[in-house]
Amino acid sequence: MRDQFHEDLDTISDQLVELTRLAGSAISRATTALLDADVHLAESVIEADRKLDDIRIELDELSIDLLARQQPVATDLRIVVTAMHMSSDLERMGDLARHVAKVARLRTPDSAVPPELRSHILQMGQVAEAIVAKCGSIIASKDVAAAIALEKDDDQMDELHRQLFAALLDEDTSWPRSSILDLTLVGRYYERFADHAVSVARRVIYLVTGEYDQVVDHEEEEDAQEVAALEHGTPATS
Amino acid sequence: MRDQFHEDLDTISDQLVELTRLAGSAISRATTALLDADVHLAESVIEADRKLDDIRIELDELSIDLLARQQPVATDLRIVVTAMHMSSDLERMGDLARHVAKVARLRTPDSAVPPELRSHILQMGQVAEAIVAKCGSIIASKDVAAAIALEKDDDQMDELHRQLFAALLDEDTSWPRSSILDLTLVGRYYERFADHAVSVARRVIYLVTGEYDQVVDHEEEEDAQEVAALEHGTPATS
């Protein structure tokens, strides 16, 4: 029985890593679709998101089935429950990539991104892609040090988010309102994508150390940088 | 043992209803703080959100403890797992109310809302308050018809969101960039607040009917209306 249980746990872990791979591919292709105004690429991202949704449902069903069959307790139980929370974060990351792709599709044949902001949006996409790739490794390795280090990537995303807002707030630019709204939302999507990755990393820390506060504390930081972004890039204060 | 189990389930249900009450109070006061530029009220909303976070942690711990002690299966197991998902949605609704309050605090002594949009934002706040109140009744009553009917309130929020974006996209208005960004995000916060309420209602439907697809399908609609909003209020197409 225990062997079957640990085989199931391995399946769950593999599925979570697969979700990070799919979310990484989605945010990478969504960023390209946004910058290149590639409607077909955007549509492929939107279509592919169903795969993340399906895996998330499978994962929840497998977890519930596993709880019913194996009746795990203590750490084993926490692993299964935490996996369900992680799959929720990862599915949401896929949704956020799909949101970016929908903005891309909406503005074709034009790009939603003004030329002056192209390299900035590309950077946000690259940080998002890097953070979710690390997320996959952290889930597979249960590496607490790497999970803690992920905050650094999130700080980088927060800084990029601040800079984007500072640019959007510049009254001297003559971008159309649609670009201002698109990029305000797109900036938020990338920033939330990174937040969910940090949330997954914190759940790994929780699993290994048993410290739960880690998981929720992040909300405050998220707010702090959100406000800082709106404050045209002044330092974050919660 | 079963009595203890059902007492625990009642406690979980009561806590979920309490979360809807706190989230309702938060979004109501956040809306007032935003419209009246009331910094003290905004700070009280921001501070009070910790209470939602604490209850959510307690709920997760109680649920895990209950799974370990009672080893529920079948429907009982699904109730506990679903409650954990619901508490996550409700905590997030509290976060979104806090985001609105932080925008309010940021712009005081001015209001972040231009006079022309005050009544519109008030309406979004009132719909949000109504939807979370219904959410609490639905959790308490397990009323599937009421849960399905909640979509109507969400449609109303989506329409208000579309109208807000159409107003923000009007190049003839002379609002500062900061108002455009603030209201783009605030509109998104209200719309997401309603989406999470619908997600909670769909989980109740899932518990009663066992139909899981309901829970995930909503993402597509959410996207459809998001895009429609960006399209200046044309009908939603997914």
Tab-separated table of N, CA and C in Angstrom, chain A residues 50 53 56-57 60-61 64 67-68 71-73 77-78 81 84-85 91-92 95 98-99 102-103 105-107 165 167-171 173-178 180-182 184-185 188-189 192 203 206 212-213 216 219-220 222-224 226-227 230-232 238, chain B residues 50 53 56-57 60-61 64 67-68 71-73 77-78 81 84-85 91-92 95 98-99 102-103 105-107 165 167-171 173-178 180-182 184-185 188-189 192 203 206 212-213 216 219-220 222-224 226-227 230-232 238:
chain	number	residue	atom	x	y	z
A	50	ARG	N	-6.214	24.903	-22.129
A	50	ARG	CA	-7.153	23.849	-21.714
A	50	ARG	C	-6.387	22.668	-21.114
A	53	ASP	N	-5.742	23.266	-17.556
A	53	ASP	CA	-6.986	23.092	-16.798
A	53	ASP	C	-7.278	21.610	-16.588
A	56	ARG	N	-4.939	20.059	-14.085
A	56	ARG	CA	-5.296	20.500	-12.736
A	56	ARG	C	-6.479	19.684	-12.194
A	57	ILE	N	-7.467	19.433	-13.057
A	57	ILE	CA	-8.625	18.634	-12.639
A	57	ILE	C	-8.186	17.204	-12.315
A	60	ASP	N	-6.426	17.145	-8.974
A	60	ASP	CA	-7.358	17.236	-7.844
A	60	ASP	C	-8.060	15.900	-7.632
A	61	GLU	N	-8.481	15.283	-8.752
A	61	GLU	CA	-9.184	14.001	-8.646
A	61	GLU	C	-8.253	12.924	-8.089
A	64	ILE	N	-7.766	13.553	-4.349
A	64	ILE	CA	-8.938	13.152	-3.557
A	64	ILE	C	-9.022	11.621	-3.490
A	67	LEU	N	-6.399	10.433	-1.086
A	67	LEU	CA	-6.800	10.660	0.310
A	67	LEU	C	-7.798	9.582	0.748
A	68	ALA	N	-8.712	9.235	-0.163
A	68	ALA	CA	-9.745	8.254	0.175
A	68	ALA	C	-9.147	6.852	0.313
A	71	GLN	N	-5.692	7.240	3.000
A	71	GLN	CA	-5.911	7.862	4.306
A	71	GLN	C	-4.601	8.320	4.942
A	72	PRO	N	-3.820	9.113	4.221
A	72	PRO	CA	-2.532	9.551	4.775
A	72	PRO	C	-2.727	10.476	5.979
A	73	VAL	N	-1.725	10.507	6.846
A	73	VAL	CA	-1.754	11.443	7.980
A	73	VAL	C	-0.428	12.204	8.011
A	77	LEU	N	-0.132	13.593	4.470
A	77	LEU	CA	-1.398	14.304	4.242
A	77	LEU	C	-1.126	15.728	3.775
A	78	ARG	N	-0.163	16.388	4.437
A	78	ARG	CA	0.162	17.775	4.067
A	78	ARG	C	0.699	17.858	2.640
A	81	VAL	N	-2.383	17.753	0.313
A	81	VAL	CA	-3.167	18.994	0.390
A	81	VAL	C	-2.397	20.152	-0.261
A	84	MET	N	-2.507	20.180	-3.989
A	84	MET	CA	-3.750	20.735	-4.546
A	84	MET	C	-3.668	22.257	-4.612
A	85	HIS	N	-3.081	22.866	-3.572
A	85	HIS	CA	-2.910	24.333	-3.593
A	85	HIS	C	-1.949	24.749	-4.717
A	91	GLU	N	-2.299	26.501	-12.378
A	91	GLU	CA	-3.372	26.669	-13.363
A	91	GLU	C	-3.640	28.159	-13.565
A	92	ARG	N	-3.592	28.909	-12.469
A	92	ARG	CA	-3.834	30.356	-12.547
A	92	ARG	C	-2.732	31.034	-13.373
A	95	ASP	N	-3.652	30.745	-16.810
A	95	ASP	CA	-4.719	31.703	-17.141
A	95	ASP	C	-4.127	33.082	-17.429
A	98	ARG	N	-2.661	33.204	-20.702
A	98	ARG	CA	-3.750	33.283	-21.689
A	98	ARG	C	-4.295	34.705	-21.773
A	99	HIS	N	-4.375	35.405	-20.644
A	99	HIS	CA	-4.829	36.805	-20.664
A	99	HIS	C	-3.901	37.651	-21.539
A	102	LYS	N	-4.572	36.952	-25.088
A	102	LYS	CA	-5.837	37.539	-25.570
A	102	LYS	C	-5.678	39.020	-25.883
A	103	VAL	N	-4.838	39.715	-25.101
A	103	VAL	CA	-4.563	41.122	-25.416
A	103	VAL	C	-3.826	41.189	-26.757
A	105	ARG	N	-3.985	39.022	-29.254
A	105	ARG	CA	-4.925	38.706	-30.333
A	105	ARG	C	-5.861	39.878	-30.604
A	106	LEU	N	-6.276	40.547	-29.535
A	106	LEU	CA	-7.231	41.648	-29.650
A	106	LEU	C	-6.704	42.794	-30.513
A	107	ARG	N	-5.382	43.064	-30.396
A	107	ARG	CA	-4.826	44.254	-31.075
A	107	ARG	C	-4.225	43.965	-32.451
A	165	PHE	N	4.903	51.015	-14.945
A	165	PHE	CA	3.881	51.968	-14.499
A	165	PHE	C	4.411	53.395	-14.565
A	167	ALA	N	6.497	54.526	-16.654
A	167	ALA	CA	6.468	54.911	-18.071
A	167	ALA	C	5.038	55.242	-18.500
A	168	LEU	N	4.084	54.409	-18.053
A	168	LEU	CA	2.678	54.620	-18.444
A	168	LEU	C	2.125	55.906	-17.844
A	169	LEU	N	2.684	56.312	-16.698
A	169	LEU	CA	2.189	57.510	-16.005
A	169	LEU	C	2.774	58.795	-16.589
A	170	ASP	N	3.731	58.656	-17.499
A	170	ASP	CA	4.385	59.825	-18.090
A	170	ASP	C	3.427	60.530	-19.056
A	171	GLU	N	2.923	61.689	-18.631
A	171	GLU	CA	1.920	62.422	-19.423
A	171	GLU	C	2.493	62.918	-20.759
A	173	THR	N	4.040	61.179	-22.970
A	173	THR	CA	3.921	60.191	-24.038
A	173	THR	C	2.543	60.316	-24.684
A	174	SER	N	2.474	59.971	-25.984
A	174	SER	CA	1.211	60.174	-26.721
A	174	SER	C	0.577	58.838	-27.100
A	175	TRP	N	0.784	57.837	-26.262
A	175	TRP	CA	0.197	56.519	-26.553
A	175	TRP	C	-1.317	56.603	-26.472
A	176	PRO	N	-2.025	55.806	-27.316
A	176	PRO	CA	-3.489	55.787	-27.216
A	176	PRO	C	-3.925	55.185	-25.879
A	177	ARG	N	-5.110	55.592	-25.470
A	177	ARG	CA	-5.672	55.066	-24.216
A	177	ARG	C	-5.668	53.535	-24.212
A	178	SER	N	-5.945	52.944	-25.402
A	178	SER	CA	-6.011	51.473	-25.449
A	178	SER	C	-4.665	50.864	-25.041
A	180	ILE	N	-2.491	52.267	-23.016
A	180	ILE	CA	-2.331	52.495	-21.568
A	180	ILE	C	-3.079	51.407	-20.794
A	181	LEU	N	-4.328	51.144	-21.202
A	181	LEU	CA	-5.121	50.124	-20.505
A	181	LEU	C	-4.525	48.732	-20.717
A	182	ASP	N	-4.181	48.415	-21.970
A	182	ASP	CA	-3.612	47.090	-22.264
A	182	ASP	C	-2.391	46.827	-21.401
A	184	THR	N	-1.333	48.400	-18.668
A	184	THR	CA	-1.616	48.392	-17.228
A	184	THR	C	-2.023	46.981	-16.809
A	185	LEU	N	-2.876	46.363	-17.632
A	185	LEU	CA	-3.335	44.996	-17.323
A	185	LEU	C	-2.240	43.969	-17.580
A	188	ARG	N	0.169	43.894	-14.873
A	188	ARG	CA	-0.407	43.200	-13.716
A	188	ARG	C	-0.362	41.678	-13.938
A	189	TYR	N	-0.643	41.219	-15.158
A	189	TYR	CA	-0.640	39.776	-15.422
A	189	TYR	C	0.747	39.186	-15.174
A	192	ARG	N	1.452	39.180	-11.391
A	192	ARG	CA	0.691	38.137	-10.686
A	192	ARG	C	1.248	36.748	-11.019
A	203	ARG	N	5.066	27.193	-0.684
A	203	ARG	CA	4.400	25.962	-0.242
A	203	ARG	C	5.416	24.831	-0.115
A	206	TYR	N	7.014	25.409	3.103
A	206	TYR	CA	6.078	24.968	4.148
A	206	TYR	C	6.139	23.455	4.337
A	212	TYR	N	3.908	27.695	8.134
A	212	TYR	CA	2.784	28.037	7.246
A	212	TYR	C	2.734	29.521	6.917
A	213	ASP	N	3.100	30.373	7.891
A	213	ASP	CA	2.963	31.840	7.706
A	213	ASP	C	3.571	32.296	6.382
A	216	VAL	N	1.221	32.928	3.419
A	216	VAL	CA	0.275	34.048	3.358
A	216	VAL	C	0.981	35.403	3.377
A	219	GLU	N	1.235	38.163	0.504
A	219	GLU	CA	0.195	39.108	0.080
A	219	GLU	C	0.594	40.547	0.394
A	220	GLU	N	1.138	40.751	1.602
A	220	GLU	CA	1.505	42.109	1.998
A	220	GLU	C	2.550	42.693	1.058
A	222	GLU	N	3.161	41.796	-1.971
A	222	GLU	CA	2.524	41.981	-3.284
A	222	GLU	C	1.834	43.342	-3.307
A	223	ASP	N	1.088	43.630	-2.238
A	223	ASP	CA	0.414	44.916	-2.147
A	223	ASP	C	1.406	46.060	-2.140
A	224	ALA	N	2.455	45.884	-1.339
A	224	ALA	CA	3.431	46.966	-1.192
A	224	ALA	C	3.973	47.371	-2.553
A	226	GLU	N	2.646	46.716	-5.469
A	226	GLU	CA	1.539	47.209	-6.306
A	226	GLU	C	1.389	48.718	-6.086
A	227	VAL	N	1.373	49.111	-4.802
A	227	VAL	CA	1.217	50.519	-4.459
A	227	VAL	C	2.428	51.302	-4.953
A	230	LEU	N	2.135	52.093	-8.524
A	230	LEU	CA	1.206	53.202	-8.780
A	230	LEU	C	1.807	54.529	-8.337
A	231	GLU	N	2.731	54.463	-7.389
A	231	GLU	CA	3.388	55.694	-6.903
A	231	GLU	C	4.531	56.097	-7.820
A	232	HIS	N	4.492	55.648	-9.072
A	232	HIS	CA	5.514	56.010	-10.068
A	232	HIS	C	6.896	55.538	-9.671
A	238	SER	N	4.464	49.200	2.753
A	238	SER	CA	3.225	48.426	2.898
A	238	SER	C	2.175	49.209	3.695
B	50	ARG	N	-6.150	41.132	7.703
B	50	ARG	CA	-5.385	40.101	8.424
B	50	ARG	C	-6.334	39.070	9.033
B	53	ASP	N	-7.131	36.487	6.553
B	53	ASP	CA	-5.976	35.608	6.368
B	53	ASP	C	-5.890	34.602	7.520
B	56	ARG	N	-8.574	31.969	7.285
B	56	ARG	CA	-8.259	31.028	6.207
B	56	ARG	C	-7.229	30.002	6.675
B	57	ILE	N	-6.218	30.458	7.422
B	57	ILE	CA	-5.192	29.536	7.940
B	57	ILE	C	-5.829	28.556	8.923
B	60	ASP	N	-7.800	25.956	7.029
B	60	ASP	CA	-6.948	24.943	6.403
B	60	ASP	C	-6.432	23.963	7.449
B	61	GLU	N	-6.019	24.499	8.589
B	61	GLU	CA	-5.485	23.642	9.660
B	61	GLU	C	-6.587	22.715	10.191
B	64	ILE	N	-7.236	19.995	7.604
B	64	ILE	CA	-6.185	18.977	7.582
B	64	ILE	C	-6.305	18.088	8.823
B	67	LEU	N	-9.209	15.774	8.325
B	67	LEU	CA	-8.874	14.674	7.410
B	67	LEU	C	-8.046	13.618	8.129
B	68	ALA	N	-7.129	14.073	8.984
B	68	ALA	CA	-6.243	13.138	9.688
B	68	ALA	C	-7.010	12.336	10.751
B	71	GLN	N	-10.566	10.750	8.715
B	71	GLN	CA	-10.366	9.956	7.496
B	71	GLN	C	-11.654	9.842	6.685
B	72	PRO	N	-12.280	10.965	6.364
B	72	PRO	CA	-13.535	10.898	5.606
B	72	PRO	C	-13.307	10.366	4.190
B	73	VAL	N	-14.353	9.793	3.610
B	73	VAL	CA	-14.289	9.329	2.216
B	73	VAL	C	-15.506	9.892	1.468
B	77	LEU	N	-15.385	13.619	2.233
B	77	LEU	CA	-14.034	14.031	1.846
B	77	LEU	C	-14.088	15.227	0.890
B	78	ARG	N	-15.011	15.145	-0.071
B	78	ARG	CA	-15.131	16.243	-1.054
B	78	ARG	C	-15.551	17.546	-0.387
B	81	VAL	N	-12.365	19.043	1.174
B	81	VAL	CA	-11.433	19.551	0.150
B	81	VAL	C	-12.012	20.811	-0.515
B	84	MET	N	-11.647	23.924	1.503
B	84	MET	CA	-10.306	24.527	1.428
B	84	MET	C	-10.186	25.411	0.189
B	85	HIS	N	-10.780	24.937	-0.927
B	85	HIS	CA	-10.762	25.757	-2.147
B	85	HIS	C	-11.581	27.040	-1.945
B	91	GLU	N	-10.503	34.340	0.766
B	91	GLU	CA	-9.353	35.118	1.243
B	91	GLU	C	-8.879	36.056	0.135
B	92	ARG	N	-8.909	35.538	-1.101
B	92	ARG	CA	-8.488	36.345	-2.244
B	92	ARG	C	-9.434	37.542	-2.439
B	95	ASP	N	-8.332	40.137	-0.240
B	95	ASP	CA	-7.129	40.795	-0.792
B	95	ASP	C	-7.519	41.844	-1.828
B	98	ARG	N	-8.736	44.842	-0.255
B	98	ARG	CA	-7.588	45.568	0.295
B	98	ARG	C	-6.864	46.341	-0.812
B	99	HIS	N	-6.783	45.739	-2.004
B	99	HIS	CA	-6.148	46.449	-3.132
B	99	HIS	C	-6.898	47.750	-3.423
B	102	LYS	N	-6.079	50.258	-0.861
B	102	LYS	CA	-4.715	50.813	-1.005
B	102	LYS	C	-4.664	51.891	-2.086
B	103	VAL	N	-5.465	51.713	-3.138
B	103	VAL	CA	-5.548	52.766	-4.168
B	103	VAL	C	-6.174	54.013	-3.534
B	105	ARG	N	-6.113	54.932	-0.369
B	105	ARG	CA	-5.149	55.547	0.552
B	105	ARG	C	-4.060	56.288	-0.213
B	106	LEU	N	-3.652	55.693	-1.327
B	106	LEU	CA	-2.556	56.253	-2.115
B	106	LEU	C	-2.866	57.654	-2.627
B	107	ARG	N	-4.132	57.875	-3.043
B	107	ARG	CA	-4.488	59.142	-3.700
B	107	ARG	C	-5.016	60.206	-2.743
B	165	PHE	N	-14.406	50.491	-18.775
B	165	PHE	CA	-13.307	50.502	-19.746
B	165	PHE	C	-13.645	51.384	-20.941
B	167	ALA	N	-15.437	54.015	-20.909
B	167	ALA	CA	-15.257	55.403	-20.451
B	167	ALA	C	-13.770	55.750	-20.397
B	168	LEU	N	-12.961	54.809	-19.873
B	168	LEU	CA	-11.518	55.077	-19.744
B	168	LEU	C	-10.851	55.196	-21.111
B	169	LEU	N	-11.431	54.520	-22.107
B	169	LEU	CA	-10.846	54.519	-23.457
B	169	LEU	C	-11.236	55.764	-24.250
B	170	ASP	N	-12.137	56.577	-23.710
B	170	ASP	CA	-12.589	57.781	-24.420
B	170	ASP	C	-11.495	58.848	-24.405
B	171	GLU	N	-10.887	59.054	-25.571
B	171	GLU	CA	-9.748	59.978	-25.678
B	171	GLU	C	-10.159	61.432	-25.392
B	173	THR	N	-11.743	62.542	-22.848
B	173	THR	CA	-11.681	62.893	-21.425
B	173	THR	C	-10.259	63.330	-21.082
B	174	SER	N	-10.141	64.199	-20.098
B	174	SER	CA	-8.823	64.768	-19.779
B	174	SER	C	-8.321	64.291	-18.409
B	175	TRP	N	-8.705	63.096	-18.049
B	175	TRP	CA	-8.274	62.567	-16.755
B	175	TRP	C	-6.765	62.340	-16.754
B	176	PRO	N	-6.118	62.539	-15.593
B	176	PRO	CA	-4.678	62.257	-15.526
B	176	PRO	C	-4.403	60.764	-15.720
B	177	ARG	N	-3.193	60.494	-16.201
B	177	ARG	CA	-2.797	59.092	-16.410
B	177	ARG	C	-3.003	58.275	-15.127
B	178	SER	N	-2.731	58.900	-13.975
B	178	SER	CA	-2.840	58.147	-12.714
B	178	SER	C	-4.282	57.648	-12.514
B	180	ILE	N	-6.394	56.977	-14.932
B	180	ILE	CA	-6.617	55.912	-15.922
B	180	ILE	C	-6.069	54.589	-15.382
B	181	LEU	N	-4.824	54.616	-14.859
B	181	LEU	CA	-4.218	53.391	-14.327
B	181	LEU	C	-4.969	52.899	-13.088
B	182	ASP	N	-5.264	53.838	-12.167
B	182	ASP	CA	-5.972	53.451	-10.939
B	182	ASP	C	-7.277	52.733	-11.270
B	184	THR	N	-8.299	51.423	-14.145
B	184	THR	CA	-8.126	50.178	-14.905
B	184	THR	C	-7.928	49.026	-13.929
B	185	LEU	N	-7.101	49.271	-12.904
B	185	LEU	CA	-6.838	48.228	-11.906
B	185	LEU	C	-8.030	48.030	-10.969
B	188	ARG	N	-10.618	46.034	-12.559
B	188	ARG	CA	-10.203	44.624	-12.566
B	188	ARG	C	-10.409	44.001	-11.180
B	189	TYR	N	-10.119	44.735	-10.107
B	189	TYR	CA	-10.286	44.189	-8.751
B	189	TYR	C	-11.745	43.841	-8.480
B	192	ARG	N	-12.714	40.762	-10.602
B	192	ARG	CA	-12.131	39.524	-10.060
B	192	ARG	C	-12.828	39.132	-8.757
B	203	ARG	N	-18.495	25.854	-6.664
B	203	ARG	CA	-18.016	24.742	-5.827
B	203	ARG	C	-19.174	24.155	-5.016
B	206	TYR	N	-20.903	21.986	-7.373
B	206	TYR	CA	-20.103	20.759	-7.512
B	206	TYR	C	-20.364	19.805	-6.347
B	212	TYR	N	-17.881	18.612	-11.813
B	212	TYR	CA	-16.662	19.378	-11.550
B	212	TYR	C	-16.408	20.444	-12.610
B	213	ASP	N	-16.747	20.138	-13.876
B	213	ASP	CA	-16.422	21.063	-14.987
B	213	ASP	C	-16.860	22.492	-14.677
B	216	VAL	N	-14.236	24.984	-13.421
B	216	VAL	CA	-13.157	25.513	-14.257
B	216	VAL	C	-13.674	26.320	-15.461
B	219	GLU	N	-13.415	30.232	-16.235
B	219	GLU	CA	-12.230	30.954	-16.716
B	219	GLU	C	-12.467	31.513	-18.120
B	220	GLU	N	-13.061	30.693	-18.979
B	220	GLU	CA	-13.270	31.135	-20.359
B	220	GLU	C	-14.170	32.369	-20.413
B	222	GLU	N	-14.691	34.475	-18.053
B	222	GLU	CA	-13.947	35.586	-17.450
B	222	GLU	C	-13.102	36.256	-18.526
B	223	ASP	N	-12.405	35.445	-19.304
B	223	ASP	CA	-11.575	35.971	-20.381
B	223	ASP	C	-12.423	36.705	-21.406
B	224	ALA	N	-13.526	36.076	-21.768
B	224	ALA	CA	-14.377	36.653	-22.815
B	224	ALA	C	-14.774	38.072	-22.432
B	226	GLU	N	-13.333	39.987	-20.213
B	226	GLU	CA	-12.126	40.822	-20.091
B	226	GLU	C	-11.800	41.425	-21.463
B	227	VAL	N	-11.825	40.559	-22.471
B	227	VAL	CA	-11.518	41.011	-23.831
B	227	VAL	C	-12.585	41.991	-24.299
B	230	LEU	N	-11.961	45.350	-22.999
B	230	LEU	CA	-10.887	46.040	-23.714
B	230	LEU	C	-11.337	46.469	-25.107
B	231	GLU	N	-12.335	45.734	-25.636
B	231	GLU	CA	-12.862	46.091	-26.963
B	231	GLU	C	-13.882	47.225	-26.879
B	232	HIS	N	-13.822	48.015	-25.821
B	232	HIS	CA	-14.708	49.168	-25.636
B	232	HIS	C	-16.169	48.761	-25.559
B	238	SER	N	-15.518	34.666	-26.874
B	238	SER	CA	-14.382	33.976	-26.258
B	238	SER	C	-13.296	33.661	-27.284
